[in-house]
Tab-separated table of C-alpha atoms in Angstrom:
chain	number	residue	atom	x	y	z
G	390	MET	CA	-44.624	-11.921	-23.565
G	391	HIS	CA	-45.204	-9.124	-21.126
G	392	GLU	CA	-46.016	-5.606	-22.193
G	393	SER	CA	-44.523	-2.456	-20.738
G	394	PRO	CA	-46.894	-0.072	-18.995
G	395	ILE	CA	-46.576	2.897	-21.323
G	396	ILE	CA	-48.718	5.982	-20.914
G	397	LYS	CA	-48.917	9.085	-23.066
G	398	LEU	CA	-47.894	12.231	-21.280
G	399	GLY	CA	-47.699	15.429	-23.297
G	400	GLY	CA	-46.945	13.541	-26.479
G	401	LEU	CA	-44.197	11.495	-24.830
G	402	ARG	CA	-44.484	7.779	-24.194
G	403	ILE	CA	-43.479	7.234	-20.610
G	404	ASP	CA	-42.666	3.661	-19.618
G	405	LEU	CA	-43.854	3.562	-16.027
G	406	SER	CA	-42.079	0.310	-15.156
G	407	VAL	CA	-38.780	1.801	-16.327
G	408	VAL	CA	-39.375	4.915	-14.268
G	409	LEU	CA	-40.283	2.846	-11.209
G	410	MET	CA	-37.340	0.478	-11.536
G	411	LEU	CA	-34.884	3.293	-12.199
G	412	VAL	CA	-36.034	5.053	-9.055
G	413	VAL	CA	-35.800	1.817	-7.037
G	414	THR	CA	-32.338	0.981	-8.414
G	415	CYS	CA	-31.001	4.492	-7.839
G	416	ALA	CA	-32.442	4.516	-4.325
G	417	ILE	CA	-30.893	1.135	-3.447
G	418	VAL	CA	-27.512	2.086	-4.864
G	419	PHE	CA	-27.538	5.415	-3.096
G	420	ILE	CA	-28.637	3.940	0.242
G	421	LEU	CA	-25.971	1.228	-0.074
G	422	ALA	CA	-23.268	3.770	-0.810
G	423	LYS	CA	-24.498	6.100	1.894
G	424	LEU	CA	-24.537	3.278	4.492
G	425	ALA	CA	-21.026	2.324	3.463
G	426	THR	CA	-19.768	5.863	3.926
G	427	ARG	CA	-21.755	6.711	7.036
G	428	LYS	CA	-19.044	6.262	9.635
G	429	LEU	CA	-15.885	6.676	7.647
G	430	SER	CA	-12.717	5.651	9.373
G	431	VAL	CA	-9.128	5.621	8.245
G	432	GLU	CA	-7.821	3.039	10.672
G	433	ASN	CA	-10.845	0.996	11.623
G	434	PRO	CA	-13.248	0.710	8.678
G	435	SER	CA	-16.583	-1.042	9.138
G	436	LYS	CA	-17.426	-4.169	7.149
G	437	ILE	CA	-19.613	-2.333	4.675
G	438	GLN	CA	-16.984	0.369	4.226
G	439	ASN	CA	-14.482	-2.374	3.487
G	440	PHE	CA	-16.857	-3.825	0.949
G	441	MET	CA	-17.309	-0.469	-0.760
G	442	GLU	CA	-13.544	0.046	-0.812
G	443	TRP	CA	-13.189	-3.395	-2.340
G	444	VAL	CA	-15.637	-2.389	-5.107
G	445	ILE	CA	-13.709	0.818	-5.713
G	446	GLU	CA	-10.389	-0.991	-5.840
G	447	PHE	CA	-11.912	-3.549	-8.202
G	448	VAL	CA	-12.950	-0.788	-10.612
G	449	GLN	CA	-9.570	0.846	-10.080
G	450	ALA	CA	-7.898	-2.369	-11.212
G	451	GLN	CA	-10.112	-2.422	-14.335
G	452	ILE	CA	-9.132	1.169	-15.143
G	453	SER	CA	-5.437	0.526	-14.628
G	454	SER	CA	-5.588	-2.555	-16.826
G	455	ALA	CA	-7.123	-0.476	-19.621
G	456	MET	CA	-5.069	2.702	-19.367
G	457	ASP	CA	-2.653	4.773	-17.371
G	458	PHE	CA	-4.406	5.225	-14.037
G	459	LYS	CA	-3.558	8.935	-13.894
G	460	LYS	CA	-5.605	9.472	-17.024
G	461	GLY	CA	-8.381	7.160	-15.897
G	462	LYS	CA	-8.776	8.538	-12.389
G	463	PRO	CA	-11.635	10.953	-13.268
G	464	PHE	CA	-13.705	7.978	-14.431
G	465	LEU	CA	-13.354	6.043	-11.194
G	466	ALA	CA	-16.520	7.407	-9.594
G	467	LEU	CA	-18.382	6.948	-12.870
G	468	GLY	CA	-17.202	3.364	-13.167
G	469	VAL	CA	-18.157	2.531	-9.592
G	470	THR	CA	-21.585	4.128	-10.034
G	471	MET	CA	-22.027	2.232	-13.296
G	472	ILE	CA	-21.065	-1.183	-11.938
G	473	MET	CA	-23.237	-0.782	-8.840
G	474	PHE	CA	-26.175	0.533	-10.852
G	475	ILE	CA	-26.042	-2.289	-13.387
G	476	PHE	CA	-25.449	-5.007	-10.802
G	477	VAL	CA	-28.307	-3.862	-8.568
G	478	GLY	CA	-30.519	-3.438	-11.653
G	479	ASN	CA	-29.671	-6.946	-12.856
G	480	MET	CA	-30.490	-8.444	-9.461
G	481	LEU	CA	-33.809	-6.666	-9.001
G	482	GLY	CA	-35.595	-8.648	-11.709
G	483	LEU	CA	-34.584	-11.940	-10.096
G	484	ILE	CA	-36.341	-11.462	-6.773
G	485	PHE	CA	-39.938	-11.304	-7.918
G	486	GLY	CA	-42.174	-9.890	-10.597
G	487	VAL	CA	-45.339	-7.810	-10.527
G	488	VAL	CA	-47.624	-8.539	-13.446
G	489	THR	CA	-51.114	-7.241	-14.068
G	490	GLU	CA	-53.526	-8.729	-16.631
G	491	TYR	CA	-55.999	-6.863	-18.750
G	492	ASP	CA	-58.840	-8.179	-20.897
G	493	ASN	CA	-60.674	-4.929	-21.278
G	494	LYS	CA	-59.462	-1.693	-22.809
G	495	ASP	CA	-61.377	0.387	-20.298
G	496	ALA	CA	-59.735	-1.265	-17.293
G	497	ALA	CA	-56.213	-0.632	-18.620
G	498	THR	CA	-55.610	2.699	-16.949
G	499	VAL	CA	-53.152	4.052	-14.399
G	500	PHE	CA	-53.375	7.482	-12.719
G	501	GLY	CA	-56.385	8.028	-14.958
G	502	GLN	CA	-54.278	7.580	-18.084
G	503	PRO	CA	-54.828	4.728	-20.532
G	504	ILE	CA	-51.926	2.316	-20.844
G	505	VAL	CA	-51.357	2.717	-24.566
G	506	SER	CA	-49.255	-0.401	-24.996
G	507	VAL	CA	-52.102	-2.509	-23.630
G	508	THR	CA	-54.780	-0.824	-25.717
G	509	GLU	CA	-52.659	-1.234	-28.856
G	510	LYS	CA	-52.051	-4.890	-28.100
G	511	LEU	CA	-55.728	-5.523	-27.432
G	512	ASP	CA	-56.632	-3.712	-30.648
G	513	THR	CA	-54.249	-5.776	-32.771
G	514	LEU	CA	-55.424	-9.012	-31.138
G	515	HIS	CA	-59.013	-7.966	-31.705
G	516	ALA	CA	-58.268	-7.215	-35.324
G	517	LYS	CA	-56.828	-10.705	-35.711
G	518	GLY	CA	-60.201	-11.996	-34.634
G	519	GLU	CA	-59.488	-13.326	-31.143
G	520	ALA	CA	-62.589	-13.576	-29.035
G	521	HIS	CA	-60.903	-12.909	-25.706
G	522	PRO	CA	-57.944	-10.594	-26.179
G	523	HIS	CA	-55.574	-10.700	-23.245
G	524	ALA	CA	-52.523	-8.627	-22.288
G	525	GLU	CA	-50.086	-8.889	-19.387
G	526	VAL	CA	-48.133	-5.920	-18.083
G	527	ALA	CA	-44.876	-6.327	-16.145
G	528	TRP	CA	-44.433	-3.601	-13.558
G	529	TRP	CA	-41.442	-4.985	-11.715
G	530	LYS	CA	-38.490	-6.152	-13.779
G	531	SER	CA	-34.799	-5.444	-14.169
G	532	PRO	CA	-34.366	-1.946	-15.544
G	533	THR	CA	-31.490	-3.407	-17.549
G	534	ALA	CA	-33.940	-5.816	-19.247
G	535	ASP	CA	-35.237	-2.824	-21.203
G	536	ILE	CA	-33.332	-1.861	-24.333
G	537	GLY	CA	-34.107	1.808	-23.829
G	538	VAL	CA	-32.285	1.782	-20.471
G	539	THR	CA	-29.193	-0.128	-21.592
G	540	MET	CA	-28.902	1.987	-24.719
G	541	GLY	CA	-29.106	5.041	-22.484
G	542	LEU	CA	-26.106	3.809	-20.490
G	543	ALA	CA	-24.238	2.858	-23.662
G	544	LEU	CA	-25.056	6.260	-25.139
G	545	LEU	CA	-23.616	7.961	-22.070
G	546	VAL	CA	-20.366	6.064	-22.549
G	547	PHE	CA	-20.453	6.800	-26.294
G	548	VAL	CA	-20.865	10.532	-25.696
G	549	ILE	CA	-18.090	10.609	-23.061
G	550	VAL	CA	-15.719	8.668	-25.304
G	551	HIS	CA	-16.231	10.840	-28.371
G	552	TYR	CA	-16.356	14.095	-26.462
G	553	LEU	CA	-13.023	13.272	-24.769
G	554	GLY	CA	-11.554	12.153	-28.087
G	555	ALA	CA	-12.609	15.312	-29.900
G	556	VAL	CA	-11.599	17.711	-27.115
G	557	LYS	CA	-8.543	16.206	-25.448
G	558	ASN	CA	-6.984	14.244	-28.276
G	559	THR	CA	-8.317	16.096	-31.313
G	560	LYS	CA	-5.661	15.363	-33.919
G	561	ALA	CA	-5.235	11.672	-33.206
G	562	TYR	CA	-8.977	11.237	-32.773
G	563	PHE	CA	-9.945	12.600	-36.188
G	564	LYS	CA	-6.945	11.031	-37.840
G	565	HIS	CA	-7.835	7.552	-36.682
G	566	TYR	CA	-11.028	7.589	-38.796
G	567	PHE	CA	-8.878	7.641	-41.912
G	568	GLN	CA	-6.488	4.926	-40.903
G	569	PRO	CA	-4.877	2.993	-42.375
G	570	TYR	CA	-6.254	4.556	-45.642
G	571	PRO	CA	-8.938	7.191	-46.231
G	572	VAL	CA	-11.021	4.497	-47.955
G	573	PHE	CA	-11.597	2.950	-44.546
G	574	PHE	CA	-13.555	5.957	-43.296
G	575	PRO	CA	-17.019	4.359	-43.647
G	576	ILE	CA	-15.820	1.181	-41.987
G	577	ASN	CA	-14.336	3.113	-39.088
G	578	LEU	CA	-17.558	5.071	-38.747
G	579	ILE	CA	-19.621	1.894	-38.714
G	580	GLU	CA	-17.221	0.426	-36.144
G	581	GLN	CA	-17.906	3.289	-33.755
G	582	PHE	CA	-21.661	2.906	-34.017
G	583	SER	CA	-21.485	-0.868	-33.805
G	584	LYS	CA	-19.572	-0.414	-30.561
G	585	LEU	CA	-22.426	1.677	-29.209
G	586	LEU	CA	-25.044	-0.840	-30.322
G	587	THR	CA	-23.232	-3.951	-29.079
G	588	HIS	CA	-22.401	-2.260	-25.786
G	589	GLY	CA	-26.073	-1.597	-25.049
G	590	ILE	CA	-27.606	-4.662	-26.644
G	591	ARG	CA	-25.208	-7.144	-24.991
G	592	LEU	CA	-26.368	-6.125	-21.533
G	593	TYR	CA	-30.017	-5.929	-22.523
G	594	ALA	CA	-30.067	-9.286	-24.278
G	595	ASN	CA	-28.379	-11.171	-21.449
G	596	ILE	CA	-30.669	-9.843	-18.765
G	597	PHE	CA	-33.800	-9.948	-20.874
G	598	ALA	CA	-33.134	-13.551	-21.910
G	599	GLY	CA	-32.666	-14.480	-18.273
G	600	GLU	CA	-36.006	-12.952	-17.345
G	601	VAL	CA	-37.762	-14.576	-20.306
G	602	LEU	CA	-36.478	-17.964	-19.232
G	603	ILE	CA	-37.632	-17.324	-15.674
G	604	GLY	CA	-41.059	-16.454	-17.121
G	605	VAL	CA	-41.068	-19.656	-19.157
G	606	ILE	CA	-40.179	-21.744	-16.096
G	607	MET	CA	-42.943	-20.042	-14.125
G	608	GLY	CA	-45.345	-20.894	-16.957
G	609	LEU	CA	-44.220	-24.506	-16.742
G	610	ALA	CA	-44.811	-24.450	-13.001
G	611	SER	CA	-48.421	-23.331	-13.414
G	612	SER	CA	-49.164	-25.724	-16.261
G	613	SER	CA	-49.254	-29.054	-14.405
G	614	VAL	CA	-48.244	-30.854	-11.216
G	615	VAL	CA	-45.277	-32.525	-12.921
G	616	GLY	CA	-44.267	-29.183	-14.313
G	617	ALA	CA	-44.482	-27.574	-10.881
G	618	VAL	CA	-42.252	-30.255	-9.365
G	619	LEU	CA	-39.826	-29.990	-12.265
G	620	SER	CA	-39.735	-26.222	-12.215
G	621	VAL	CA	-38.312	-25.935	-8.685
G	622	PRO	CA	-34.769	-27.262	-9.407
G	623	LEU	CA	-34.841	-25.585	-12.820
G	624	LEU	CA	-35.727	-22.251	-11.303
G	625	MET	CA	-33.087	-22.607	-8.586
G	626	ALA	CA	-30.410	-23.395	-11.153
G	627	TRP	CA	-31.460	-20.610	-13.465
G	628	GLN	CA	-31.718	-18.041	-10.668
G	629	GLY	CA	-28.208	-18.894	-9.563
G	630	PHE	CA	-26.959	-18.682	-13.111
G	631	SER	CA	-28.750	-15.346	-13.566
G	632	ILE	CA	-26.979	-13.915	-10.537
G	633	PHE	CA	-23.720	-15.000	-12.131
G	634	ILE	CA	-24.753	-13.516	-15.505
G	635	GLY	CA	-25.850	-10.287	-13.839
G	636	ALA	CA	-22.499	-9.863	-12.091
G	637	ILE	CA	-20.526	-10.774	-15.222
G	638	GLN	CA	-22.514	-8.398	-17.403
G	639	ALA	CA	-22.033	-5.504	-14.984
G	640	PHE	CA	-18.317	-6.274	-14.960
G	641	ILE	CA	-18.128	-6.533	-18.772
G	642	PHE	CA	-20.049	-3.301	-19.262
G	643	VAL	CA	-17.612	-1.384	-17.045
G	644	VAL	CA	-14.534	-3.044	-18.554
G	645	LEU	CA	-15.709	-2.186	-22.068
G	646	MET	CA	-16.492	1.353	-20.979
G	647	MET	CA	-12.931	1.755	-19.693
G	648	VAL	CA	-11.491	0.151	-22.824
G	649	TYR	CA	-13.474	2.490	-25.085
G	650	ILE	CA	-12.411	5.511	-23.044
G	651	SER	CA	-8.780	4.414	-23.105
G	652	GLN	CA	-8.945	3.928	-26.872
G	653	THR	CA	-9.647	7.592	-27.453
G	654	VAL	CA	-7.812	9.097	-24.479
G	655	ASP	CA	-4.662	7.047	-24.988
G	656	MET	CA	-4.903	6.978	-28.769
G	657	HIS	CA	-1.472	8.361	-29.634
G	658	HIS	CA	0.075	5.382	-27.815
G	659	GLU	CA	-1.245	3.029	-30.477
G	660	GLU	CA	0.425	4.871	-33.322
G	661	HIS	CA	4.010	4.198	-32.360
M	69	MET	CA	-38.128	-5.614	-28.786
M	70	ASN	CA	-39.764	-2.300	-28.351
M	71	PHE	CA	-37.410	0.662	-28.249
M	72	VAL	CA	-38.838	3.641	-26.399
M	73	TRP	CA	-36.427	6.545	-26.754
M	74	GLU	CA	-38.074	8.364	-23.839
M	75	SER	CA	-36.797	5.557	-21.593
M	76	THR	CA	-33.274	6.310	-22.797
M	77	VAL	CA	-33.636	9.955	-21.858
M	78	ILE	CA	-35.137	9.094	-18.465
M	79	THR	CA	-32.299	6.630	-17.850
M	80	LEU	CA	-29.690	9.233	-18.681
M	81	ILE	CA	-31.281	11.750	-16.339
M	82	ALA	CA	-31.672	9.195	-13.532
M	83	PHE	CA	-28.129	7.900	-13.934
M	84	LEU	CA	-26.593	11.349	-14.012
M	85	ILE	CA	-28.511	12.357	-10.875
M	86	LEU	CA	-27.331	9.160	-9.166
M	87	TYR	CA	-23.768	9.832	-10.283
M	88	TRP	CA	-23.912	13.390	-8.970
M	89	LEU	CA	-25.399	12.309	-5.636
M	90	LEU	CA	-22.896	9.517	-5.168
M	91	SER	CA	-19.923	11.679	-6.088
M	92	LYS	CA	-21.019	14.374	-3.718
M	93	TYR	CA	-22.241	12.397	-0.713
M	94	ALA	CA	-20.564	8.994	-0.883
M	95	PHE	CA	-17.507	8.670	-3.084
M	96	GLY	CA	-15.960	12.051	-2.436
M	97	PRO	CA	-15.537	11.423	1.308
M	98	LEU	CA	-14.690	7.748	0.731
M	99	PHE	CA	-11.962	8.571	-1.799
M	100	SER	CA	-10.445	11.107	0.559
M	101	ILE	CA	-10.491	8.515	3.360
M	102	MET	CA	-8.800	5.966	1.125
M	103	GLU	CA	-6.230	8.572	0.123
M	104	LYS	CA	-5.644	9.349	3.806
M	105	ARG	CA	-5.167	5.682	4.561
M	106	ARG	CA	-2.697	5.354	1.708
M	107	GLU	CA	-0.869	8.353	3.129
M	108	LEU	CA	-0.936	6.817	6.618
M	109	VAL	CA	0.413	3.499	5.408
M	110	ARG	CA	3.159	5.205	3.432
M	111	GLN	CA	4.036	7.337	6.440
M	112	GLN	CA	4.177	4.312	8.712
M	113	LEU	CA	6.301	2.450	6.223
M	114	ASP	CA	8.663	5.402	6.060
M	115	GLU	CA	8.773	5.545	9.834
M	116	ALA	CA	9.478	1.829	10.063
M	117	LYS	CA	12.233	2.222	7.504
M	118	ALA	CA	13.759	5.120	9.416
M	119	THR	CA	13.543	3.181	12.671
M	120	ARG	CA	15.175	0.177	11.086
M	121	GLU	CA	17.975	2.301	9.706
M	122	GLN	CA	18.426	3.893	13.101
M	123	ALA	CA	18.518	0.487	14.744
M	124	THR	CA	21.116	-0.710	12.274
M	125	ALA	CA	23.172	2.386	12.917
M	126	TYR	CA	22.881	1.816	16.666
M	127	VAL	CA	23.963	-1.780	16.345
M	128	GLU	CA	26.924	-0.683	14.257
M	129	GLU	CA	27.757	1.956	16.832
M	130	GLN	CA	27.440	-0.574	19.643
M	131	LYS	CA	29.678	-2.976	17.777
M	132	GLN	CA	32.262	-0.298	17.328
M	133	ALA	CA	31.990	0.729	20.972
M	134	LEU	CA	32.432	-2.900	22.025
M	135	GLN	CA	35.420	-3.244	19.736
M	136	GLN	CA	36.838	-0.044	21.165
M	137	ALA	CA	36.285	-1.245	24.730
M	138	ARG	CA	37.945	-4.535	23.927
M	139	GLN	CA	40.884	-2.719	22.387
M	140	ASP	CA	41.099	-0.419	25.404
M	141	ALA	CA	41.038	-3.331	27.818
M	142	TYR	CA	43.754	-5.076	25.835
M	143	ASP	CA	45.823	-1.914	25.807
M	144	ILE	CA	45.413	-1.443	29.546
M	145	ILE	CA	46.431	-5.010	30.256
M	146	GLU	CA	49.388	-4.672	27.932
M	147	GLN	CA	50.405	-1.427	29.509
M	148	SER	CA	50.102	-2.755	33.037
M	149	LYS	CA	52.103	-5.782	32.034
M	150	GLN	CA	54.833	-3.550	30.718
M	151	THR	CA	54.670	-1.297	33.764
M	152	SER	CA	54.880	-4.193	36.173
M	153	SER	CA	57.812	-5.774	34.382
M	154	LYS	CA	59.538	-2.397	34.294
M	155	GLN	CA	58.825	-1.899	37.962
M	156	ALA	CA	60.154	-5.337	38.773
M	157	ALA	CA	63.289	-4.563	36.848
M	158	GLN	CA	63.580	-1.268	38.649
M	159	ILE	CA	63.141	-2.925	42.020
M	160	VAL	CA	65.733	-5.521	41.177
M	161	GLU	CA	68.066	-2.798	39.951
M	162	LEU	CA	67.465	-0.809	43.091
M	163	ALA	CA	68.111	-3.824	45.272
M	164	LYS	CA	71.274	-4.603	43.356
M	165	ASN	CA	72.511	-1.046	43.780
M	166	GLU	CA	71.640	-1.122	47.435
M	167	ALA	CA	73.481	-4.353	47.878
M	168	THR	CA	76.508	-3.014	46.049
M	169	ARG	CA	76.450	0.125	48.119
M	170	LEU	CA	76.136	-1.854	51.347
M	171	LYS	CA	78.998	-4.057	50.287
M	172	GLU	CA	81.175	-1.088	49.444
M	173	ASP	CA	80.269	0.557	52.753
M	174	ALA	CA	81.175	-2.573	54.569
M	175	VAL	CA	84.483	-2.826	52.683
M	176	ARG	CA	85.259	0.782	53.453
M	177	GLU	CA	84.383	0.254	57.104
M	178	ILE	CA	86.600	-2.768	57.257
M	179	GLN	CA	89.412	-0.800	55.643
M	180	ASN	CA	88.934	2.018	58.155
M	181	GLU	CA	88.875	-0.362	61.056
M	182	LYS	CA	91.972	-2.059	59.735
M	183	ASN	CA	93.764	1.260	59.288
M	184	ASN	CA	92.718	2.349	62.753
M	185	ALA	CA	93.891	-0.915	64.177
M	186	VAL	CA	97.164	-0.639	62.306
M	187	GLU	CA	97.593	2.948	63.493
M	188	GLN	CA	96.853	2.007	67.054
M	189	LEU	CA	99.111	-0.965	66.893
M	190	ARG	CA	101.868	1.131	65.419
M	191	SER	CA	101.663	3.761	68.167
M	192	GLU	CA	101.518	1.067	70.838
M	193	VAL	CA	104.421	-0.738	69.210
M	194	GLY	CA	106.310	2.642	69.097
M	195	VAL	CA	105.645	3.277	72.744
M	196	ALA	CA	106.540	-0.282	73.592
M	197	SER	CA	109.720	-0.208	71.527
M	198	VAL	CA	110.733	3.106	73.129
M	199	LYS	CA	110.111	1.547	76.498
M	200	ILE	CA	112.043	-1.512	75.501
M	201	ALA	CA	114.850	0.593	74.069
M	202	SER	CA	114.974	2.842	77.164
M	203	LYS	CA	114.997	-0.240	79.294
M	204	LEU	CA	117.805	-1.608	77.162
M	205	ILE	CA	119.889	1.511	76.951
M	206	GLY	CA	118.892	2.761	80.348
M	207	LYS	CA	116.789	5.725	80.388
M	208	GLU	CA	118.714	7.575	77.759
M	209	VAL	CA	116.024	7.493	75.335
M	210	LYS	CA	113.526	9.989	76.627
M	211	GLU	CA	110.030	9.863	75.826
M	212	ASP	CA	110.090	13.222	74.087
M	213	SER	CA	108.718	14.104	70.783
M	214	VAL	CA	111.948	13.931	68.837
M	215	GLN	CA	112.524	10.397	69.732
M	216	GLY	CA	108.923	9.453	69.255
M	217	GLU	CA	109.078	10.835	65.718
M	218	LEU	CA	112.180	8.854	65.017
M	219	VAL	CA	110.516	5.684	66.164
M	220	ASP	CA	107.456	6.435	64.164
M	221	GLN	CA	109.487	6.989	61.055
M	222	TYR	CA	111.281	3.791	61.568
M	223	LEU	CA	108.156	1.890	62.143
M	224	LYS	CA	106.637	3.355	59.033
M	225	GLU	CA	109.561	2.169	57.049
M	226	VAL	CA	109.155	-1.271	58.546
M	227	GLY	CA	105.397	-1.229	57.945
M	228	GLY	CA	105.837	0.069	54.417
M	229	ARG	CA	108.299	-2.724	53.690
M	230	SER	CA	106.180	-5.409	55.143
């Protein structure tokens, strides 16, 4: 199990791998989008422009399947950004990994700051009485394999959904908490928060599990010759499957986001 | 599972910056291009529709013009047929009239000639009868007008009786 490189900065715990991967993901997505829209043409679009238009139309289709497209149009750019961000993030962890190992508390520093997660781990291992405490830190991974990141995205959707519900559809929005009877209020409340949790955790768990299995296969590869031979087809299969999972999860995240938005924006439709 | 809430905040900030950048520099122009293309396609479809309607109208017009021309040609032929038959009838009529007139002329001429001949014969017969009479009665019948008239009258009576 790899640790995250967390440093203390002004009382805040900053996860450096998350920061790094977020920057890389954002940069890749932005460069991709910028390349696609570099030489825009109405009549003779380039291949990459066509691809980007295909992505946009794909998200458009998801929005129209969830709600009236006129109402969903403002979320088109958000949906496209979301699907590209999550897909690129999911893919990044599949290419390679950067892992550093620490045996010594004094060596576990970055930019002159101690990596607190490593020192804590070494301390607990030491307390358990291990002679050679050992910690591994993953620097390069999918940003979406971190629960903090996926919950951040889910939280963004949650805030948008409930803000829109409270502002644009106030009466129906507050009424629906007490439907069909006022007794159901706690259940409805729990439902809303369970939506938030499942939205974030679904993405995290799928990607994280994929990376854990890749780590396990790599461990098998380094264990013995037979394991190394065996690990090659296994890794190929699992990498391919992970690409599939990554694409599906990005798709599901955006579909659910549009469904949640439509549920509050289009709420009065459900009543009659 | 180690939840670091600072990561959530960093993610939100990073994502919102990415969203802002993309909306401003990538999607805004791309959406407008896609909208323009939609507009272009709709415009071209409209144009094609208009052209097709025009073409249909032209074909209809051409059909009508052809029909009209056919009708005109038929009318002309019909008319010329009528005219020619009328003309033929006229010509025949004219020829008939001419023939009748010629015949009548000829009849009249013959009548004239006959009358003339009769007249001439009568005067010659008168003269001859006077001569015969004078020869018979010996120069007593003079060839004057009174006697001539008498003879004429007599001859007329004879002619009228015959």
